[in-house]
CSV table of C-alpha atoms (C1' of nucleotides) in Angstrom, one decimal:
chain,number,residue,atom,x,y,z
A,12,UNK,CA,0.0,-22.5,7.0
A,13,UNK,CA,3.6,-21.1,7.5
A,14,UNK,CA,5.3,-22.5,4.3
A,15,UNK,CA,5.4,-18.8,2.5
A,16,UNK,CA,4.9,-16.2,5.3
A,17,UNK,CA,5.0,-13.3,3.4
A,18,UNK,CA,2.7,-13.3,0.2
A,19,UNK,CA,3.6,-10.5,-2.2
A,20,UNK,CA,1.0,-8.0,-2.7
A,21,UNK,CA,-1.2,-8.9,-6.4
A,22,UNK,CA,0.2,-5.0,-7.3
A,23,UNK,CA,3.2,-6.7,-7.0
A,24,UNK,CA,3.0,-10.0,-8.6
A,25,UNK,CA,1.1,-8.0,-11.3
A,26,UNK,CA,4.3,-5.5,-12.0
A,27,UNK,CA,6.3,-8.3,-11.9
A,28,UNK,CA,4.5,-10.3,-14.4
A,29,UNK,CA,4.9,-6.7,-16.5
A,30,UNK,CA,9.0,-7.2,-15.6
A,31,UNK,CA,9.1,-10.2,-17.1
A,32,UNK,CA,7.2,-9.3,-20.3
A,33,UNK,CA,9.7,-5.9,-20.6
A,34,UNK,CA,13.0,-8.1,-19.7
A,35,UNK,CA,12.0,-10.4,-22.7
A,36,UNK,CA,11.6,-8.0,-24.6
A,37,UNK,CA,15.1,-6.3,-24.0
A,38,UNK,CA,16.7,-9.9,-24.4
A,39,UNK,CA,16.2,-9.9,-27.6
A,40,UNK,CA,17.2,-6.4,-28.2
A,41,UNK,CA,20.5,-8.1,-26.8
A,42,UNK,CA,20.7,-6.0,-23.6
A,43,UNK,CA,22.5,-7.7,-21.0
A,44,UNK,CA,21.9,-5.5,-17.9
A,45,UNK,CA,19.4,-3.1,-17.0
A,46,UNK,CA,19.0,-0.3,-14.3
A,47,UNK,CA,16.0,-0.1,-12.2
A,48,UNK,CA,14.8,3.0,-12.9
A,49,UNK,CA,15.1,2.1,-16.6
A,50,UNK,CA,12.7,-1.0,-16.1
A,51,UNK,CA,10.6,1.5,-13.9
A,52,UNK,CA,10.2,4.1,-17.5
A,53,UNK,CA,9.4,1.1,-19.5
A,54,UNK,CA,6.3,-0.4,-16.7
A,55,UNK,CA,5.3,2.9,-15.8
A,56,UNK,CA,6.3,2.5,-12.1
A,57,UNK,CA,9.2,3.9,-9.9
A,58,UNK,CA,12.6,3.0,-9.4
A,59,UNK,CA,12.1,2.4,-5.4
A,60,UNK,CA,8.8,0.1,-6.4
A,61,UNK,CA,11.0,-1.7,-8.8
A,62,UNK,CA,13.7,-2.3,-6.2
A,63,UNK,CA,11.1,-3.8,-3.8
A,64,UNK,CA,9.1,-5.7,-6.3
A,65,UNK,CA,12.3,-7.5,-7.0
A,66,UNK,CA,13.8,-7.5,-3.5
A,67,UNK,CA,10.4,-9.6,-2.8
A,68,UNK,CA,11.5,-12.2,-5.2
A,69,UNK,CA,15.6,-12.3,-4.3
A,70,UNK,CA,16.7,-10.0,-6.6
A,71,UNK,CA,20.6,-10.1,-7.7
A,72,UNK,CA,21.6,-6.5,-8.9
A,73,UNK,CA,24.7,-4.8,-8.6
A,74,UNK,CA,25.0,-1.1,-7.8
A,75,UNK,CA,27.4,-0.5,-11.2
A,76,UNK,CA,26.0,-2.7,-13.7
A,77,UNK,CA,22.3,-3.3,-12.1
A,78,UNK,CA,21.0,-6.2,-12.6
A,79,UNK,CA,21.5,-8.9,-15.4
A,80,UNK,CA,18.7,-8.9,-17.5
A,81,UNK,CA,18.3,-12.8,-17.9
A,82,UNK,CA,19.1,-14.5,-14.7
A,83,UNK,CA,16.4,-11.3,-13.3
A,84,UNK,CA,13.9,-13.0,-16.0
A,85,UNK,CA,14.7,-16.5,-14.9
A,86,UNK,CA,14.0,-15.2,-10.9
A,87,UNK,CA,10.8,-13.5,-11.7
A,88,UNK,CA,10.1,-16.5,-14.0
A,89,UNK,CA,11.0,-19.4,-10.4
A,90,UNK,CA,8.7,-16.9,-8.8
A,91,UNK,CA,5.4,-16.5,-10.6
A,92,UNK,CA,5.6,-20.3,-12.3
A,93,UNK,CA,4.3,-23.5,-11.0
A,94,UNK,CA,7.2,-25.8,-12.4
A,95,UNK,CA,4.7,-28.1,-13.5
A,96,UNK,CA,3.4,-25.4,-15.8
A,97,UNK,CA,-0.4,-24.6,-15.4
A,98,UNK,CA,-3.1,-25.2,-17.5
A,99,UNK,CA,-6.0,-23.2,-18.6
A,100,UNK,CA,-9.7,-23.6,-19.6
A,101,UNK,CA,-11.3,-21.0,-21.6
A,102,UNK,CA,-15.2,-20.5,-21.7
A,103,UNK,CA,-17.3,-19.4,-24.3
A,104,UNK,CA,-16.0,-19.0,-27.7
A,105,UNK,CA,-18.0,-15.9,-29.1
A,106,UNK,CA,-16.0,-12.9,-30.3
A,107,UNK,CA,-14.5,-12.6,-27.5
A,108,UNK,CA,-13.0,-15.9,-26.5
A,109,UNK,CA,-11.9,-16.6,-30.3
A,110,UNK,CA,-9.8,-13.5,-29.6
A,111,UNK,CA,-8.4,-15.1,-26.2
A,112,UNK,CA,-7.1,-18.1,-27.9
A,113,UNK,CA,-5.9,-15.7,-30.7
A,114,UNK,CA,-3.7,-13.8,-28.1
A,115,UNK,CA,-2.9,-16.5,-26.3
A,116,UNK,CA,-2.2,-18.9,-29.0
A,117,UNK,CA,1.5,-20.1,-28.5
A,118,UNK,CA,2.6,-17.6,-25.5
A,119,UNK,CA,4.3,-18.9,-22.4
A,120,UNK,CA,4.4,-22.9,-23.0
A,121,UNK,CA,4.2,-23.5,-18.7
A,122,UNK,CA,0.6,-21.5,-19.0
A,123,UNK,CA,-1.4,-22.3,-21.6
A,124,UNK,CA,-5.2,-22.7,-22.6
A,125,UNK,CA,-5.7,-26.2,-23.6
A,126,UNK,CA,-9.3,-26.8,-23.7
A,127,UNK,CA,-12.5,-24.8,-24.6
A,128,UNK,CA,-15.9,-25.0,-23.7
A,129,UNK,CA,-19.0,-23.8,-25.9
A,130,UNK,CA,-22.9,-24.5,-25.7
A,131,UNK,CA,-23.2,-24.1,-29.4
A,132,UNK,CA,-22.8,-27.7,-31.4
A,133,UNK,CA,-21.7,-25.4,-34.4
A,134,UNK,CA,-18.4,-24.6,-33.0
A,135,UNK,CA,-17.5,-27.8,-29.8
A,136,UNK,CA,-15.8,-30.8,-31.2
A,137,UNK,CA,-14.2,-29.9,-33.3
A,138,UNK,CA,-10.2,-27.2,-32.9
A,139,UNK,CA,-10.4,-23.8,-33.3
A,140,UNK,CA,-6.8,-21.6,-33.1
A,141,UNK,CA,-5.4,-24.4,-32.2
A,142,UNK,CA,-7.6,-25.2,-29.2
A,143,UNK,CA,-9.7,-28.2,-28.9
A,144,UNK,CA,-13.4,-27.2,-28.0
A,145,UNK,CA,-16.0,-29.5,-25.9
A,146,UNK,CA,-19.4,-29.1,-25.5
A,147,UNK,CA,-20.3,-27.5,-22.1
A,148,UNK,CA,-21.9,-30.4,-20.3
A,149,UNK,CA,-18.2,-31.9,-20.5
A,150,UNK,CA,-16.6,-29.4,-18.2
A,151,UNK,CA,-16.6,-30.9,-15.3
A,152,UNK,CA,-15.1,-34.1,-16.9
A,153,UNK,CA,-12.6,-32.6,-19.1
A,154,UNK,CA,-11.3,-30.5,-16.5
A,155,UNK,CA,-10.5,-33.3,-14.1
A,156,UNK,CA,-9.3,-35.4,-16.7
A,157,UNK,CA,-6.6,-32.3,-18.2
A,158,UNK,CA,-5.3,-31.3,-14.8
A,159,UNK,CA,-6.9,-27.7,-15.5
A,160,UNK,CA,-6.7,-25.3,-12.5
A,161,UNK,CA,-7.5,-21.3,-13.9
A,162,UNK,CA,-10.5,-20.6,-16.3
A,163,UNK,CA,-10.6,-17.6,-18.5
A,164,UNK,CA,-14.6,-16.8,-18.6
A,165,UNK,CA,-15.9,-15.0,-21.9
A,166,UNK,CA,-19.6,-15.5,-21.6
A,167,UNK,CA,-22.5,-13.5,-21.9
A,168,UNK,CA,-23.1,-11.6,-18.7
A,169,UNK,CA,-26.4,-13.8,-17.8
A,170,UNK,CA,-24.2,-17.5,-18.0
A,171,UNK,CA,-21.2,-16.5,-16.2
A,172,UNK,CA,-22.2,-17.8,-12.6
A,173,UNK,CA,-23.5,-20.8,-13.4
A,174,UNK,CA,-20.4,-21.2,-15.5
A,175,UNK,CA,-18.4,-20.2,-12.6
A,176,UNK,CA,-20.1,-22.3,-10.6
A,177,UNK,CA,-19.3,-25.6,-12.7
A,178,UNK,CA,-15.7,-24.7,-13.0
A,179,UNK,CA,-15.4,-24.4,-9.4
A,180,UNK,CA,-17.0,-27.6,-8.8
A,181,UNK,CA,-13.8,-29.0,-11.1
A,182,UNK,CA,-11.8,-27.9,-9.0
A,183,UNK,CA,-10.7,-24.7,-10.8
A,184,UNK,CA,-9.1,-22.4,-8.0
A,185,UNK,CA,-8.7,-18.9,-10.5
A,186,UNK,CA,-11.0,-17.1,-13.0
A,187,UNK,CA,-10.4,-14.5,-15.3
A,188,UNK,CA,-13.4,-12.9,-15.6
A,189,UNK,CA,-14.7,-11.3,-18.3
A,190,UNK,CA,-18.1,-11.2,-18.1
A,191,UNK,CA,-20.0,-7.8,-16.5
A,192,UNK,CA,-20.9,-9.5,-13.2
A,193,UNK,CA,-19.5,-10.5,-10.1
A,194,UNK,CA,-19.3,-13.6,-9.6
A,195,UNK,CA,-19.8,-15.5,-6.0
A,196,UNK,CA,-17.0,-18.0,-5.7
A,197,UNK,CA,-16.0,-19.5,-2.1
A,198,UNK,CA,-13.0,-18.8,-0.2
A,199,UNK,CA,-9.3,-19.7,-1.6
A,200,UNK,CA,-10.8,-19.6,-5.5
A,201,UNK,CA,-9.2,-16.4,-6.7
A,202,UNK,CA,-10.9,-14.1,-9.1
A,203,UNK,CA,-9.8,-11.0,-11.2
A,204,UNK,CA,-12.3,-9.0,-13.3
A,205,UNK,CA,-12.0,-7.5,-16.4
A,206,UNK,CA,-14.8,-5.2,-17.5
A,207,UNK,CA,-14.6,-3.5,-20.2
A,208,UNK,CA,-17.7,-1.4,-20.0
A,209,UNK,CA,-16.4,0.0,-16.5
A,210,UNK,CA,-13.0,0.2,-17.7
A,211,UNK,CA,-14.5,2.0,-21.0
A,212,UNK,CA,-16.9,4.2,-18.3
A,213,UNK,CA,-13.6,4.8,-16.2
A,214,UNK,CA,-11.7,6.2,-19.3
A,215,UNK,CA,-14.2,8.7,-20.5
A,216,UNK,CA,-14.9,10.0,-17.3
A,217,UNK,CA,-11.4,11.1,-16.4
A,218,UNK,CA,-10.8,12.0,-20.0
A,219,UNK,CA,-13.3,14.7,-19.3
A,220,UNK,CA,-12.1,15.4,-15.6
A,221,UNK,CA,-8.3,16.1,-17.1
A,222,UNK,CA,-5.3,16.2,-15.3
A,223,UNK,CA,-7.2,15.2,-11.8
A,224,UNK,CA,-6.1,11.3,-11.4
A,225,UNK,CA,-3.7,10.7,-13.9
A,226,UNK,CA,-1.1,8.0,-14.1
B,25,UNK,CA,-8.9,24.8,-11.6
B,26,UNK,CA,-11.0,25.4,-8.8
B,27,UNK,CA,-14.2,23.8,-10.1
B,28,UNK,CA,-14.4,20.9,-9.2
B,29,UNK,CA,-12.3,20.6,-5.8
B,30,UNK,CA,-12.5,16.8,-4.6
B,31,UNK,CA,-12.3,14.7,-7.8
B,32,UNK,CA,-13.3,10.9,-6.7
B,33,UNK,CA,-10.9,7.9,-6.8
B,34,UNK,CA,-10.4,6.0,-9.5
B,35,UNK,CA,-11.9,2.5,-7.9
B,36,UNK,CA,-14.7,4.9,-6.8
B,37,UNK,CA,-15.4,5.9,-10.1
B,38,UNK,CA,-14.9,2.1,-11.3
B,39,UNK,CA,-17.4,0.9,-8.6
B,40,UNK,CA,-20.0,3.5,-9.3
B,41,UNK,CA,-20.1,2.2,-12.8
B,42,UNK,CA,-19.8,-1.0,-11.4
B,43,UNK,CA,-23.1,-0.2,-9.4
B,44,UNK,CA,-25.1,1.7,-12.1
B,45,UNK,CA,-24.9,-1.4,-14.3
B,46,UNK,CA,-26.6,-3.9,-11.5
B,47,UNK,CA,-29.2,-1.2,-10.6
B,48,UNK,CA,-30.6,-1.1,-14.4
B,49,UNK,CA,-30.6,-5.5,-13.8
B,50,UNK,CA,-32.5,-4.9,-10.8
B,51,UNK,CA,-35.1,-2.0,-12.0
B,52,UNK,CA,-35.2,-4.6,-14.8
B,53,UNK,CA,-36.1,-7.3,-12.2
B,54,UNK,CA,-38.8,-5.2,-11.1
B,55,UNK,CA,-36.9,-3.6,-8.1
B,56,UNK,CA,-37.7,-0.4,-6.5
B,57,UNK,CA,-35.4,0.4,-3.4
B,58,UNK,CA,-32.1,-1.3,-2.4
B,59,UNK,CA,-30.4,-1.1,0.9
B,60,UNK,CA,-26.4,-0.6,0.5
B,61,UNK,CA,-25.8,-4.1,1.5
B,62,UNK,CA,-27.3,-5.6,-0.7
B,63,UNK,CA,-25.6,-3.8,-3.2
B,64,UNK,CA,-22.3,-4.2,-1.7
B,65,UNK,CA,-23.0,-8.3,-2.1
B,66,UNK,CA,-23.9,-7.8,-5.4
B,67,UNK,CA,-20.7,-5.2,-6.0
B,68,UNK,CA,-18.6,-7.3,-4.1
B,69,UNK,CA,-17.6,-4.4,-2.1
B,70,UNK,CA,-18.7,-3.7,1.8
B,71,UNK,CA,-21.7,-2.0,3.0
B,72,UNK,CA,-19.9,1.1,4.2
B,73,UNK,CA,-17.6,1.3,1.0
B,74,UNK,CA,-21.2,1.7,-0.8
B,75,UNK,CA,-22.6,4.6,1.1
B,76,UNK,CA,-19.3,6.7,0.7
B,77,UNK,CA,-19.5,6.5,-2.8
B,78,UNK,CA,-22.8,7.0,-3.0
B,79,UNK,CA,-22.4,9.5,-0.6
B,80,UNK,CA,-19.8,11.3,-3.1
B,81,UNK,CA,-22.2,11.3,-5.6
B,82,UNK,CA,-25.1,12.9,-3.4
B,83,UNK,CA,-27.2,10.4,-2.4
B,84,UNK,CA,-31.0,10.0,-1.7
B,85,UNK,CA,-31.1,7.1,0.5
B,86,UNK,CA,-33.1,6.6,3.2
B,87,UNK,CA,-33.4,4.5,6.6
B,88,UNK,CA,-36.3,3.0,6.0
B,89,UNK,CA,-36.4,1.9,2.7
B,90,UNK,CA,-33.0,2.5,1.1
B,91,UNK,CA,-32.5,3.9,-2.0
B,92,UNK,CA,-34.7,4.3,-4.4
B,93,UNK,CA,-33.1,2.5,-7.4
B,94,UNK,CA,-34.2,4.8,-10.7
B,95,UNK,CA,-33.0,8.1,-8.9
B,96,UNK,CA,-30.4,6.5,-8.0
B,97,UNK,CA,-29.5,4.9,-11.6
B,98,UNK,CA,-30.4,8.7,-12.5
B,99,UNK,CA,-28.1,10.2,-10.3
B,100,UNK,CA,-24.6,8.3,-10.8
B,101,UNK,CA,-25.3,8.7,-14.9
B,102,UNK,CA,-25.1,12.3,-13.9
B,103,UNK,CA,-21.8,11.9,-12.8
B,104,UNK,CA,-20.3,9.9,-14.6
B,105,UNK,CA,-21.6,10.9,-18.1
B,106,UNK,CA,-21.1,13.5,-20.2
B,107,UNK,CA,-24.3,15.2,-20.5
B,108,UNK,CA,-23.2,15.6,-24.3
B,109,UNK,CA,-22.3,12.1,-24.6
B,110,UNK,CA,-19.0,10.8,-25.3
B,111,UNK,CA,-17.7,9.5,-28.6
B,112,UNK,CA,-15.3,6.7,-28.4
B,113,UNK,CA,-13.0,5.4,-31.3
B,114,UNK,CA,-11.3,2.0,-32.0
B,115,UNK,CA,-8.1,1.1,-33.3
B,116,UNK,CA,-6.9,-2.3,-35.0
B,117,UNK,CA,-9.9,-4.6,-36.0
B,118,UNK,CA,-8.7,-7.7,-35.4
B,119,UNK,CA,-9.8,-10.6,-33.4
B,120,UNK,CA,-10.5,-8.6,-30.3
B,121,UNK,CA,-11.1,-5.5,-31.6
B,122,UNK,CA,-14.0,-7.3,-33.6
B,123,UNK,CA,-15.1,-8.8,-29.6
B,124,UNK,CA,-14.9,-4.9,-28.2
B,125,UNK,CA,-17.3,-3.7,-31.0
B,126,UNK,CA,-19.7,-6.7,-30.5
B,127,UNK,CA,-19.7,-6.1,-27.2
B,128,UNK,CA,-20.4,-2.3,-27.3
B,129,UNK,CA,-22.5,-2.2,-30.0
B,130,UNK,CA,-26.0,-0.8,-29.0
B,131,UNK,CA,-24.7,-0.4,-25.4
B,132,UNK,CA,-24.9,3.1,-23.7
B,133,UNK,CA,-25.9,5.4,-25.9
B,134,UNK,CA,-23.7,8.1,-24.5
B,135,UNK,CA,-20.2,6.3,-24.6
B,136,UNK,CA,-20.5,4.6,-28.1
B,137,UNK,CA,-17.8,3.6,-30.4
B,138,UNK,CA,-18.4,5.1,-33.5
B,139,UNK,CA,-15.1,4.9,-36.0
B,140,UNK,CA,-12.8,1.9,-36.2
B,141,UNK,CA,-9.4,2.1,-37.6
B,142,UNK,CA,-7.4,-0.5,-39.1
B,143,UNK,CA,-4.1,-0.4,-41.5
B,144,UNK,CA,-5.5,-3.7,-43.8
B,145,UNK,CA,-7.0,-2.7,-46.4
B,146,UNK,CA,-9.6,-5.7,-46.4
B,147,UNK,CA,-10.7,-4.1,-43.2
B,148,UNK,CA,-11.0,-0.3,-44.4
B,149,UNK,CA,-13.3,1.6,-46.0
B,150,UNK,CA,-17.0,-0.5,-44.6
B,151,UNK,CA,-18.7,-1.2,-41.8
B,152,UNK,CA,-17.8,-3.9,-39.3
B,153,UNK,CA,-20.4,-4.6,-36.4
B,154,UNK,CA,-22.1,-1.6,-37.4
B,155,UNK,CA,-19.2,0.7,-37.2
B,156,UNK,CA,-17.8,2.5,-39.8
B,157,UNK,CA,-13.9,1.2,-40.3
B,158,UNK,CA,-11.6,3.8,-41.8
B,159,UNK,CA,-7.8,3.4,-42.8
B,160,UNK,CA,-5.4,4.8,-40.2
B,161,UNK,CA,-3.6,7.0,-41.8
B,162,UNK,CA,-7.5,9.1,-41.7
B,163,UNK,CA,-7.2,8.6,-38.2
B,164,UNK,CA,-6.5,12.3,-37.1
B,165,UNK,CA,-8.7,14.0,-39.9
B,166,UNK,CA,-11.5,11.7,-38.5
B,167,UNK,CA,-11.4,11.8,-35.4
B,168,UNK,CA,-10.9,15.7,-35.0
B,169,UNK,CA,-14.2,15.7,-37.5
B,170,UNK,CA,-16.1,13.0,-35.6
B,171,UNK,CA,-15.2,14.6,-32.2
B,172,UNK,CA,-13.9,11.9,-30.6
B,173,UNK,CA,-12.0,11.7,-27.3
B,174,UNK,CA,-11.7,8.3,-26.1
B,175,UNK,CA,-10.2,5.4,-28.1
B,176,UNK,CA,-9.6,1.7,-27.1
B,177,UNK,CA,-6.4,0.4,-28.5
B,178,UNK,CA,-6.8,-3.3,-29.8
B,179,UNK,CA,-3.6,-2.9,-32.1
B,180,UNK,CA,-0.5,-5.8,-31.9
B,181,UNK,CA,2.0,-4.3,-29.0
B,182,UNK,CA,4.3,-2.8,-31.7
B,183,UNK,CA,1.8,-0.9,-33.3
B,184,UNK,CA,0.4,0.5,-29.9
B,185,UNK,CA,2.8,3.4,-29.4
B,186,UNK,CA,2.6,4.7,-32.7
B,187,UNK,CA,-1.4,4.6,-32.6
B,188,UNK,CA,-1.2,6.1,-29.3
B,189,UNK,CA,0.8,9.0,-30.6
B,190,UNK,CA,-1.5,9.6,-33.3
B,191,UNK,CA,-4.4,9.4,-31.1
B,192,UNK,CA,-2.9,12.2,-28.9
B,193,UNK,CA,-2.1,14.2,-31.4
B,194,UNK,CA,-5.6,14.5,-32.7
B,195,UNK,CA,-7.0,15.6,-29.5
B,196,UNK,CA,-8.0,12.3,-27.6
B,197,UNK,CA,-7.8,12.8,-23.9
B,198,UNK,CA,-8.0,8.7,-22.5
B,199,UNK,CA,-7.4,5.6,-23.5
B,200,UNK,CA,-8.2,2.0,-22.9
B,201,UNK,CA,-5.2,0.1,-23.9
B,202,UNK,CA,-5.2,-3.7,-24.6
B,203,UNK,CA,-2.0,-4.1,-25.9
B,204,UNK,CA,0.5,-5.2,-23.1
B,205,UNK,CA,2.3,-2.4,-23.4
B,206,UNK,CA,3.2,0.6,-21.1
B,207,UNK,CA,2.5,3.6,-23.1
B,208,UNK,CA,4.0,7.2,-22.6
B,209,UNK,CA,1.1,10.0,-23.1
B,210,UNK,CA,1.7,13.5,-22.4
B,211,UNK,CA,0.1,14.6,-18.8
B,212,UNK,CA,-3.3,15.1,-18.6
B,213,UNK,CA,-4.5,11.5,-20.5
B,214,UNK,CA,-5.7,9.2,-18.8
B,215,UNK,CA,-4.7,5.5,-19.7
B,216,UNK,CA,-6.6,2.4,-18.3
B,217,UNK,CA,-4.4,-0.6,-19.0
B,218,UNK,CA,-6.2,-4.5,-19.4
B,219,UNK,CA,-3.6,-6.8,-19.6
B,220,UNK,CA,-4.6,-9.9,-20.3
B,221,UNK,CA,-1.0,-11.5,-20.1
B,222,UNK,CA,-0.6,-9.9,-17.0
B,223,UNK,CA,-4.3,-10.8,-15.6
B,224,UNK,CA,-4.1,-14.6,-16.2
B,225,UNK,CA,-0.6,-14.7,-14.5
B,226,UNK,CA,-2.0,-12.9,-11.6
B,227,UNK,CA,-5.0,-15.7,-12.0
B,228,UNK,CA,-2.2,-18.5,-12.2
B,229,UNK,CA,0.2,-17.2,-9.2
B,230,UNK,CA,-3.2,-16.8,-6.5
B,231,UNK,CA,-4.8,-19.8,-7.7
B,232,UNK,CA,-1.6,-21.8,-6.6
B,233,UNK,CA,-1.4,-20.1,-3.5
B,234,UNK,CA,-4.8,-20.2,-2.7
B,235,UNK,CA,-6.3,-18.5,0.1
B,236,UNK,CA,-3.5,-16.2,0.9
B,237,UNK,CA,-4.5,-13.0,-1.3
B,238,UNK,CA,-8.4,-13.7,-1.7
B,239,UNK,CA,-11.0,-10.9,-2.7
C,26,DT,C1',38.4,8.1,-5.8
C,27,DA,C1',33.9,10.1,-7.0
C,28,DG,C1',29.4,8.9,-8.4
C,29,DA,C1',25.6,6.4,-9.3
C,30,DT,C1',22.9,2.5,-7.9
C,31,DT,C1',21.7,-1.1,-4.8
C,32,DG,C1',19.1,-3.2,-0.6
C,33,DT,C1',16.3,-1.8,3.0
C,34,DT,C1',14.0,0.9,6.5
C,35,DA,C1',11.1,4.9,8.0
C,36,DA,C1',7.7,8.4,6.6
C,37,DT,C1',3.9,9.5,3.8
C,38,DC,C1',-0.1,8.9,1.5
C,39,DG,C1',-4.6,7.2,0.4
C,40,DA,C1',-8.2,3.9,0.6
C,41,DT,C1',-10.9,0.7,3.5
C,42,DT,C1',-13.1,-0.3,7.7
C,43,DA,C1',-15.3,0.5,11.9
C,44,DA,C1',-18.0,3.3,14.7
C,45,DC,C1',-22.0,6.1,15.9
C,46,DA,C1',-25.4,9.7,16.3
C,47,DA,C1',-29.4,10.9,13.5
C,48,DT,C1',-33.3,9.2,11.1
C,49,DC,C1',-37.6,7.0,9.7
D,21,DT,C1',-41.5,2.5,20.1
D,22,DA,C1',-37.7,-0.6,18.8
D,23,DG,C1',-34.7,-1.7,15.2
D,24,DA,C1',-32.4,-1.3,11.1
D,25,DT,C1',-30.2,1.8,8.0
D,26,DT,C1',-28.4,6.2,6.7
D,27,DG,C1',-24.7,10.0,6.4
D,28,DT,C1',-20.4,11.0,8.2
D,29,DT,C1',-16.2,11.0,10.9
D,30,DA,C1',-12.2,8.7,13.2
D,31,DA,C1',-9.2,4.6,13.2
D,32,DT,C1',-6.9,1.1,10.7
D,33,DC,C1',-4.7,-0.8,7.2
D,34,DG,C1',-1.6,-1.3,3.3
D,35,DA,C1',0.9,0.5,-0.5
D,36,DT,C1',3.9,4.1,-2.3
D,37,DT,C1',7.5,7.2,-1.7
D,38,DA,C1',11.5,9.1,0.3
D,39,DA,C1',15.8,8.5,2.5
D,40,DC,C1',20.3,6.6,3.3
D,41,DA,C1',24.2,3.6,4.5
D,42,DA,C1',26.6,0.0,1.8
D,43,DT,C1',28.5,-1.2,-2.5
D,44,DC,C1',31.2,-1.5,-6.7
DNA sequence: TAGATTGTTAATCGATTAACAATC
DNA sequence: TAGATTGTTAATCGATTAACAATC
């Protein structure tokens, strides 16, 4: 497996991600170049990280002007984007998942969430934000059949493996995780968590410890 | 500040919450002792990562049998919680700010959200979920007279800043910010980002390049 | 030119892992 | 006892930071 030797850290291809979102952004406040310790103020990182995180994807800044703020976008953007575009699955649509395809609704066209998945009759078959909604015994078919590869799982705590476990079978190779449990997943499917009951339990306790391990 | 000399890490203090939540599943199962790799599996962390954090938290654990799991349960909600409980507030009650009070209402009873804040009036002045929803511009009044110092941030990335200023101002010490946003807080505050933009972009990039940056 | 920034490497820092004597 | 696990330290690993010659 030589093709890409050197696989940028996920720190890095998360700030970069962040990059992209902030050189967007100062697009349209018409801003053609930008310096990389102003990008650094904006993601809450350092110049010298910013410099590397870009070096890692071929970066093209000049030591007067920095670095042009849309062919940087368009680099980050070859970088992190299958050219295809990628498709995503989202599963459970409870308070949490209606919110999902609320946020998600009409972002980046090359990643997407194009199907849902629900056990309750009340809300599959039928679109909901704009996302078409199956029944959850269809997964495996629908999946296969829309060229999904990364799931977004918003299920109660108690379905998540199983739910996992089906979307794995599809052939889904990334999860965002929402659910309060890790999941088991074999090798090469790659999973990130997002909990917000540890995140919550993270913030109150170094709101009380102060000062000690701040940003 | 002397008092507390060693402060933990912030992924120890993540995991420990991380590992208080599956021992209440497993005294709920019926469990009484657990060896530290069997929580690692569970934690998705290593044997040895377990017992240091456990270790920083002044463990009980013994070779024969383990730890017992309610002192132990009893022991990391020593640390991590405020013995006077901790009051957490919400700001925008959209779609996912309606999720984050579903899923925290009637969760732990010392890190509850109890005041929600939202600028539309349709919103303001009842209660959503079972938490009272007040207009924003009460925000500081309230939350210095509900003595609040968390607050999750659930408010549209243009709004964030703004809220978060507010939020400072009246005394809140740490935030959980769902807007994808970096946001400037004076020293001393702690700020947990959740991303999702970021997240499913991380999901996207390592599901394509499977294998090569796996948990 | 002088000055600030770039690309890039070396030094530092912190977290994870491995190791092992002590324990039951 | 023999064997597995604990508490704890030392070694490893990786990411962040600092430094600096090259550039415009």
């Amino acid at each position: 497996m030589a093709p890409d030797a050197s696989q940028p850290s996920r720190h890095t291809v998360g700030r970069l991600s962040l990059y992209r979102g902030l050189l967007d952004r100062l697009l349209g406040e018409g801003r053609s170049h930008v310096f990389s310790h102003e990008l650094a103020a904006l993601a809450g990182a350092t110049a010298s990280q910013v410099r590397r995180d870009l070096m890692a994807v071929g970066s093209v800044g000049s030591p007067v002007r920095g670095y042009d703020v849309r062919a940087l976008a368009d680099t980050i953007g070859r970088f992190l984007d299958a050219p295809e575009g990628q498709r995503a699955a989202l599963v459970g649509v409870g308070h949490l998942g209606g919110a999902i395809l609320a946020f998600f609704a009409g972002r980046r066209p090359h990643l997407s969430i194009v199907a849902a998945f629900d056990t309750d009759p009340q809300k599959t078959d039928r679109v909901i934000l704009g996302c078409r909604c199956y029944q959850a015994a269809e997964m495996e078919k629908v999946i296969a059949a829309e060229k999904i590869d990364v799931a977004v799982l918003a299920v109660p705590a108690g379905a998540a493996q199983a739910a996992a476990d089906s979307l794995v079978r599809a052939g889904v190779r990334g999860l965002l995780n929402f659910a309060p449990v890790r999941l088991r997943v074999p090798e090469g499917v790659f999973v990130e968590d997002m909990d917000m009951a540890v995140s919550l339990e993270k913030v109150a306790f170094f709101a009380r410890h102060a000062g000690t391990a701040d940003a």
